[in-house]
Tab-separated table of C-alpha atoms and ligand atoms in Angstrom:
chain	number	residue	atom	x	y	z
B	1	UNK	CA	0.000	0.000	0.000
B	2	UNK	CA	1.129	3.519	-0.802
B	3	UNK	CA	2.585	5.376	2.199
B	4	UNK	CA	0.174	8.302	1.798
B	5	UNK	CA	-2.800	5.929	1.931
B	6	UNK	CA	-1.424	4.354	5.087
B	7	UNK	CA	-1.070	7.748	6.751
B	8	UNK	CA	-4.649	8.678	5.726
B	9	UNK	CA	-6.013	5.427	7.187
B	10	UNK	CA	-4.100	5.923	10.428
B	11	UNK	CA	-5.410	9.484	10.707
B	12	UNK	CA	-9.003	8.370	10.036
B	13	UNK	CA	-8.736	5.765	12.793
B	14	UNK	CA	-7.702	8.486	15.216
B	15	UNK	CA	-10.736	10.696	14.477
B	16	UNK	CA	-13.342	10.933	17.229
B	17	UNK	CA	-16.613	9.175	16.457
B	18	UNK	CA	-18.608	12.420	16.059
B	19	UNK	CA	-16.400	13.416	13.149
B	20	UNK	CA	-17.848	10.553	11.123
B	21	UNK	CA	-21.017	12.691	10.915
B	22	UNK	CA	-18.991	15.468	9.319
B	23	UNK	CA	-17.970	13.351	6.333
B	24	UNK	CA	-21.344	12.932	4.662
B	25	UNK	CA	-24.796	14.340	5.283
B	26	UNK	CA	-26.613	12.964	8.300
B	27	UNK	CA	-29.867	11.522	6.982
B	28	UNK	CA	-33.075	11.910	8.971
B	29	UNK	CA	-35.979	9.866	7.689
B	30	UNK	CA	-39.245	11.580	8.622
B	31	UNK	CA	-42.254	9.335	8.067
B	32	UNK	CA	-45.890	10.400	8.334
B	33	UNK	CA	-49.280	9.172	7.189
B	34	UNK	CA	-51.068	12.227	5.761
B	35	UNK	CA	-50.954	14.018	2.408
B	36	UNK	CA	-48.351	16.701	1.748
B	37	UNK	CA	-51.076	19.272	1.264
B	38	UNK	CA	-52.109	19.290	4.948
B	39	UNK	CA	-50.789	21.167	8.001
B	40	UNK	CA	-48.563	18.231	8.998
B	41	UNK	CA	-47.458	17.552	5.418
B	42	UNK	CA	-46.494	21.186	4.952
B	43	UNK	CA	-44.860	21.334	8.379
B	44	UNK	CA	-42.627	18.370	7.542
B	45	UNK	CA	-41.533	20.016	4.299
B	46	UNK	CA	-40.878	23.301	6.098
B	47	UNK	CA	-38.730	21.474	8.643
B	48	UNK	CA	-36.793	19.824	5.791
B	49	UNK	CA	-36.206	23.171	4.100
B	50	UNK	CA	-35.040	24.913	7.297
B	51	UNK	CA	-33.022	22.005	8.701
B	52	UNK	CA	-31.043	21.637	5.479
B	53	UNK	CA	-30.552	25.404	5.296
B	54	UNK	CA	-29.522	25.956	8.936
B	55	UNK	CA	-27.077	23.045	8.864
B	56	UNK	CA	-25.621	24.106	5.514
B	57	UNK	CA	-26.519	20.771	4.004
B	58	UNK	CA	-24.845	18.733	6.745
B	59	UNK	CA	-28.238	17.180	7.408
B	60	UNK	CA	-30.545	15.755	4.785
B	61	UNK	CA	-34.193	15.254	5.673
B	62	UNK	CA	-36.049	12.595	3.716
B	63	UNK	CA	-39.787	13.075	4.152
B	64	UNK	CA	-42.018	10.071	3.447
B	65	UNK	CA	-45.656	11.268	3.409
B	66	UNK	CA	-48.952	9.396	3.029
B	67	UNK	CA	-47.883	6.136	4.737
B	68	UNK	CA	-45.461	5.590	1.832
B	69	UNK	CA	-42.844	4.092	4.150
B	70	UNK	CA	-44.830	2.832	7.146
B	71	UNK	CA	-48.434	2.774	8.347
B	72	UNK	CA	-49.396	4.079	11.797
B	73	UNK	CA	-48.418	1.205	14.064
B	74	UNK	CA	-45.359	0.194	12.059
B	75	UNK	CA	-43.877	3.666	12.073
B	76	UNK	CA	-43.731	3.804	15.863
B	77	UNK	CA	-42.005	0.417	15.932
B	78	UNK	CA	-39.628	1.629	13.191
B	79	UNK	CA	-38.750	4.694	15.267
B	80	UNK	CA	-37.904	2.577	18.271
B	81	UNK	CA	-35.776	0.258	16.130
B	82	UNK	CA	-34.032	3.220	14.501
B	83	UNK	CA	-35.257	2.496	10.945
B	84	UNK	CA	-36.682	6.023	10.869
B	85	UNK	CA	-35.545	8.929	13.017
B	86	UNK	CA	-38.541	11.272	13.110
B	87	UNK	CA	-42.338	10.980	13.134
B	88	UNK	CA	-45.320	13.163	13.935
B	89	UNK	CA	-48.134	10.797	14.939
B	90	UNK	CA	-51.344	12.032	16.452
B	91	UNK	CA	-51.138	11.744	20.233
B	92	UNK	CA	-54.112	9.358	20.016
B	93	UNK	CA	-51.647	6.761	18.745
B	94	UNK	CA	-49.410	6.733	21.833
B	95	UNK	CA	-51.486	4.345	23.928
B	96	UNK	CA	-49.803	1.208	22.477
B	97	UNK	CA	-46.510	2.624	23.766
B	98	UNK	CA	-47.961	2.459	27.259
B	99	UNK	CA	-48.067	6.222	27.762
B	100	UNK	CA	-51.700	6.471	28.685
B	101	UNK	CA	-51.551	10.078	29.917
B	102	UNK	CA	-51.703	11.300	26.304
B	103	UNK	CA	-55.224	9.886	26.138
B	104	UNK	CA	-56.545	12.831	28.114
B	105	UNK	CA	-55.978	15.022	25.045
B	106	UNK	CA	-58.735	13.164	23.202
B	107	UNK	CA	-61.438	14.046	25.698
B	108	UNK	CA	-64.472	15.484	23.942
B	109	UNK	CA	-64.735	19.257	24.065
B	110	UNK	CA	-61.659	19.479	26.287
B	111	UNK	CA	-60.466	22.563	24.430
B	112	UNK	CA	-62.837	25.467	23.973
B	113	UNK	CA	-61.024	26.726	20.899
B	114	UNK	CA	-57.653	26.772	19.165
B	115	UNK	CA	-56.274	29.473	21.449
B	116	UNK	CA	-56.946	27.501	24.626
B	117	UNK	CA	-55.501	24.362	23.035
B	118	UNK	CA	-52.329	26.252	22.107
B	119	UNK	CA	-52.015	27.809	25.566
B	120	UNK	CA	-52.304	24.412	27.234
B	121	UNK	CA	-49.725	22.702	25.075
B	122	UNK	CA	-47.228	25.531	25.331
B	123	UNK	CA	-47.503	25.296	29.101
B	124	UNK	CA	-46.017	22.847	31.563
B	125	UNK	CA	-48.424	20.043	30.838
B	126	UNK	CA	-47.112	19.623	27.275
B	127	UNK	CA	-43.544	19.212	28.561
B	128	UNK	CA	-44.707	16.955	31.374
B	129	UNK	CA	-46.266	14.637	28.796
B	130	UNK	CA	-43.032	14.599	26.792
B	131	UNK	CA	-41.147	13.471	29.927
B	132	UNK	CA	-43.378	10.392	29.951
B	133	UNK	CA	-41.956	9.367	26.569
B	134	UNK	CA	-38.355	9.329	27.720
B	135	UNK	CA	-38.573	5.896	29.320
B	136	UNK	CA	-39.613	4.541	25.918
B	137	UNK	CA	-36.472	5.813	24.178
B	138	UNK	CA	-38.431	8.607	22.517
B	139	UNK	CA	-37.820	12.346	22.727
B	140	UNK	CA	-40.668	14.786	22.089
B	141	UNK	CA	-39.646	17.895	20.174
B	142	UNK	CA	-42.857	19.791	19.414
B	143	UNK	CA	-46.632	19.709	19.231
B	144	UNK	CA	-48.221	20.385	15.857
B	145	UNK	CA	-51.822	21.411	15.544
B	146	UNK	CA	-54.445	20.077	13.155
B	147	UNK	CA	-57.695	21.490	14.451
B	148	UNK	CA	-60.898	19.808	15.523
B	149	UNK	CA	-62.597	16.602	14.399
B	150	UNK	CA	-65.751	16.397	12.359
B	151	UNK	CA	-67.764	13.168	12.281
B	152	UNK	CA	-69.505	11.507	9.347
B	153	UNK	CA	-71.522	8.584	8.027
B	154	UNK	CA	-74.057	7.933	5.302
B	155	UNK	CA	-76.830	9.265	7.474
B	156	UNK	CA	-77.199	12.566	9.324
B	157	UNK	CA	-75.527	12.537	12.739
B	158	UNK	CA	-77.352	15.147	14.759
B	159	UNK	CA	-78.264	13.430	17.995
B	160	UNK	CA	-76.852	10.589	20.098
B	161	UNK	CA	-79.364	8.032	18.805
B	162	UNK	CA	-78.219	8.657	15.204
B	163	UNK	CA	-74.981	6.874	16.075
B	164	UNK	CA	-76.627	3.665	17.253
B	165	UNK	CA	-75.428	0.498	15.561
B	166	UNK	CA	-72.966	2.247	13.228
B	167	UNK	CA	-69.375	1.104	12.900
B	168	UNK	CA	-66.854	3.940	13.197
B	169	UNK	CA	-63.199	3.894	12.290
B	170	UNK	CA	-61.035	5.287	15.081
B	171	UNK	CA	-57.304	5.910	14.962
B	172	UNK	CA	-56.332	4.174	18.202
B	173	UNK	CA	-57.593	6.362	20.995
B	174	UNK	CA	-59.192	4.590	23.944
B	175	UNK	CA	-61.165	7.752	24.563
B	176	UNK	CA	-62.679	7.779	21.084
B	177	UNK	CA	-63.443	4.096	21.619
B	178	UNK	CA	-65.386	5.019	24.750
B	179	UNK	CA	-67.273	7.975	23.397
B	180	UNK	CA	-68.448	6.098	20.311
B	181	UNK	CA	-69.618	3.274	22.600
B	182	UNK	CA	-71.447	5.795	24.782
B	183	UNK	CA	-73.717	6.612	21.861
B	184	UNK	CA	-74.272	2.977	20.918
B	185	UNK	CA	-71.903	2.669	17.985
B	186	UNK	CA	-69.108	0.200	17.341
B	187	UNK	CA	-65.599	1.677	17.123
B	188	UNK	CA	-62.866	-0.079	15.189
B	189	UNK	CA	-59.164	0.804	15.142
B	190	UNK	CA	-57.797	0.990	11.617
B	191	UNK	CA	-54.705	2.442	9.939
B	192	UNK	CA	-55.267	5.834	8.357
B	193	UNK	CA	-54.245	4.592	4.902
B	194	UNK	CA	-57.058	2.021	4.943
B	195	UNK	CA	-59.927	4.322	5.851
B	196	UNK	CA	-61.080	5.410	2.393
B	197	UNK	CA	-61.464	1.862	1.164
B	198	UNK	CA	-63.119	0.732	4.379
B	199	UNK	CA	-65.697	3.511	4.021
B	200	UNK	CA	-66.190	2.761	0.351
B	201	UNK	CA	-66.749	-0.961	0.840
B	202	UNK	CA	-68.812	-0.603	4.007
B	203	UNK	CA	-66.291	-2.275	6.328
B	204	UNK	CA	-67.050	0.747	8.511
B	205	UNK	CA	-69.971	3.158	8.241
B	206	UNK	CA	-68.330	6.324	9.444
B	207	UNK	CA	-65.281	8.098	10.772
B	208	UNK	CA	-64.025	11.232	12.476
B	209	UNK	CA	-61.268	13.534	11.323
B	210	UNK	CA	-60.316	17.092	10.527
B	211	UNK	CA	-61.379	18.865	7.345
B	212	UNK	CA	-57.863	18.789	5.861
B	213	UNK	CA	-57.791	15.006	6.186
B	214	UNK	CA	-61.341	14.597	4.813
B	215	UNK	CA	-60.350	16.646	1.794
B	216	UNK	CA	-56.958	15.150	0.993
B	217	UNK	CA	-58.037	11.534	1.626
B	218	UNK	CA	-61.308	12.178	-0.250
B	219	UNK	CA	-63.448	10.794	2.589
B	220	UNK	CA	-66.190	13.205	1.456
B	221	UNK	CA	-66.619	11.065	-1.686
B	222	UNK	CA	-67.756	8.109	0.404
B	223	UNK	CA	-69.569	9.859	3.274
B	224	UNK	CA	-72.915	11.462	2.501
B	225	UNK	CA	-73.304	13.334	5.771
B	226	UNK	CA	-70.631	15.268	7.622
B	227	UNK	CA	-71.347	16.951	10.954
B	228	UNK	CA	-69.035	19.818	11.853
B	229	UNK	CA	-69.139	18.780	15.484
B	230	UNK	CA	-65.589	19.833	16.375
B	231	UNK	CA	-65.929	17.400	19.264
B	232	UNK	CA	-62.259	16.549	19.826
B	233	UNK	CA	-58.914	18.020	18.974
B	234	UNK	CA	-56.292	16.471	16.693
B	235	UNK	CA	-52.705	17.234	17.609
B	236	UNK	CA	-49.404	15.660	16.721
B	237	UNK	CA	-46.257	15.146	18.703
B	238	UNK	CA	-43.088	15.412	16.645
B	239	UNK	CA	-40.866	12.708	18.088
B	240	UNK	CA	-37.366	11.362	17.522
B	241	UNK	CA	-35.421	8.310	18.559
B	242	UNK	CA	-33.641	9.519	21.744
B	243	UNK	CA	-30.435	7.611	21.095
B	244	UNK	CA	-30.107	9.090	17.634
B	245	UNK	CA	-30.953	12.601	18.841
B	246	UNK	CA	-28.547	12.632	21.773
B	247	UNK	CA	-25.802	11.159	19.571
B	248	UNK	CA	-25.876	14.100	17.154
B	249	UNK	CA	-23.038	16.616	17.336
B	250	UNK	CA	-24.303	19.373	19.682
B	251	UNK	CA	-24.021	22.195	17.123
B	252	UNK	CA	-26.078	20.220	14.605
B	253	UNK	CA	-28.689	19.419	17.248
B	254	UNK	CA	-28.985	23.107	18.120
B	255	UNK	CA	-29.526	24.005	14.462
B	256	UNK	CA	-32.143	21.273	14.118
B	257	UNK	CA	-33.909	22.488	17.258
B	258	UNK	CA	-34.104	25.949	15.726
B	259	UNK	CA	-35.452	24.501	12.469
B	260	UNK	CA	-38.046	22.571	14.480
B	261	UNK	CA	-39.083	25.647	16.481
B	262	UNK	CA	-39.553	27.661	13.281
B	263	UNK	CA	-41.360	24.824	11.469
B	264	UNK	CA	-43.621	24.443	14.505
B	265	UNK	CA	-44.559	28.127	14.495
B	266	UNK	CA	-45.290	27.880	10.787
B	267	UNK	CA	-47.416	24.716	11.110
B	268	UNK	CA	-49.400	25.985	14.061
B	269	UNK	CA	-50.014	29.261	12.282
B	270	UNK	CA	-51.412	27.678	9.122
B	271	UNK	CA	-53.388	24.811	10.692
B	272	UNK	CA	-56.595	26.707	11.402
B	273	UNK	CA	-56.815	28.372	7.981
B	274	UNK	CA	-55.853	25.156	6.174
B	275	UNK	CA	-58.795	23.401	7.798
B	276	UNK	CA	-61.184	26.273	7.088
B	277	UNK	CA	-60.102	26.243	3.446
B	278	UNK	CA	-60.435	22.453	3.281
B	279	UNK	CA	-63.979	22.633	4.634
B	280	UNK	CA	-64.877	25.258	2.013
B	281	UNK	CA	-63.409	22.995	-0.705
B	282	UNK	CA	-65.413	20.004	0.479
B	283	UNK	CA	-68.578	22.124	0.484
B	284	UNK	CA	-67.808	23.212	-3.074
B	285	UNK	CA	-67.706	19.612	-4.321
B	286	UNK	CA	-71.342	19.206	-3.248
B	287	UNK	CA	-70.703	15.510	-2.566
B	288	UNK	CA	-71.594	15.563	1.144
B	289	UNK	CA	-74.279	17.247	3.140
B	290	UNK	CA	-72.409	19.345	5.705
B	291	UNK	CA	-74.208	20.441	8.843
B	292	UNK	CA	-73.378	22.107	12.142
B	293	UNK	CA	-75.167	21.251	15.367
B	294	UNK	CA	-77.705	23.666	16.804
B	295	UNK	CA	-76.951	24.721	20.415
B	296	UNK	CA	-79.563	22.181	21.635
B	297	UNK	CA	-78.098	19.354	19.550
B	298	UNK	CA	-74.614	20.322	20.657
B	299	UNK	CA	-75.527	20.176	24.332
B	300	UNK	CA	-77.310	16.807	23.903
B	301	UNK	CA	-74.147	15.400	22.325
B	302	UNK	CA	-71.972	16.819	25.095
B	303	UNK	CA	-74.213	15.250	27.706
B	304	UNK	CA	-74.080	11.867	25.995
B	305	UNK	CA	-70.276	11.900	25.824
B	306	UNK	CA	-69.668	13.386	29.262
B	307	UNK	CA	-69.289	10.035	31.115
B	308	UNK	CA	-65.992	9.561	29.264
B	309	UNK	CA	-64.480	12.095	31.663
B	310	UNK	CA	-65.017	9.770	34.613
B	311	UNK	CA	-63.591	6.792	32.718
B	312	UNK	CA	-60.499	8.733	31.755
B	313	UNK	CA	-60.024	10.076	35.267
B	314	UNK	CA	-59.794	6.457	36.440
B	315	UNK	CA	-57.052	5.776	33.901
B	316	UNK	CA	-54.951	8.924	33.992
B	317	UNK	CA	-55.984	10.603	37.248
B	318	UNK	CA	-58.239	13.595	37.830
B	319	UNK	CA	-55.340	16.043	38.443
B	320	UNK	CA	-54.176	15.795	34.832
B	321	UNK	CA	-57.684	16.438	33.536
B	322	UNK	CA	-58.056	19.349	35.951
B	323	UNK	CA	-54.799	20.753	34.672
B	324	UNK	CA	-56.155	20.762	31.117
B	325	UNK	CA	-59.489	22.159	32.183
B	326	UNK	CA	-57.752	24.912	34.105
B	327	UNK	CA	-55.583	25.773	31.110
B	328	UNK	CA	-58.302	25.478	28.532
B	329	UNK	CA	-61.481	26.678	30.168
B	330	UNK	CA	-59.857	29.388	32.225
B	331	UNK	CA	-61.848	31.233	34.822
B	332	UNK	CA	-65.212	30.196	33.409
B	333	UNK	CA	-65.014	26.722	35.022
X	401	LIG	C1	-55.810	9.483	11.749
X	401	LIG	O1	-55.218	8.404	11.759
X	401	LIG	O2	-57.022	9.594	11.692
X	401	LIG	C2	-55.043	10.763	11.811
X	401	LIG	O3	-54.483	10.872	13.069
X	401	LIG	C3	-54.031	10.853	10.740
X	401	LIG	C4	-53.173	12.036	10.950
X	401	LIG	O4	-51.995	11.837	11.203
X	401	LIG	O5	-53.696	13.143	10.836
């Protein structure tokens, strides 16, 4: 072997491990299940743009939208195994990890509006929930907003008895499971990528989701009646594999944290308008009847779903629920 090659090899062997990162871009695979044209889809692309810019190309973010790499359950396993480094699942999907406290976020009408949701998650409780993930080898970086759920079927859903006997797709939340049971329907957990076909073929009769997801997954094509109930909030936790994250060179991690903070501001700023626009688009197609509940119908639905609060208190403790109620309902409660 040439002497110069030998010297180069000897020098390479002496380099500290972190320097290996400096040789070629660090790749972060970011998998998610929704379309690119949604708040989360756009947020992931914004993070990619900023992360690559702030790190001067030392980090490359590969975004895999629309379940193109993994479906819901698989992606969480893949994160733990290190096959992907970043995800943004809805917090409703954290129960299988054994972090039941996240369930409280799915309580019906927990958040009065977007502002109270945002205030709660920016506060201590959001960070407290992230601490719960640490034992699972997962680090929480940010919460991304996607507005409130609507509910739909091929019949009008205006009062509790309208739900009786219908099968509803749910994403994994034990709370959604309970509230659909409270009104006599049959909830079924199903991966997001399978919902359209399940609605089309009648495997399930209905579903719940935000307007941006109804639009981009075309659920409105296979659901005649959509109720703008805004009964529960959909939020995501952007999470990374802790081992990967803590192993990054500190300067790179700082730049990525800044990219995440900026992408989070962007996503949370656009989420409300994106969903308003999506609802207007769905209305324009004329394919579904879209209704809002009258104040009387709204209060009958709230009453029917209210027992879920007691069930959840048994699972996650009343203090956590009180914390949310304090943050979100302010002085009025
Ligand atoms: C769902 O599975 O219904 C949603 O949580 C998908 C998503 O990530 O918005």
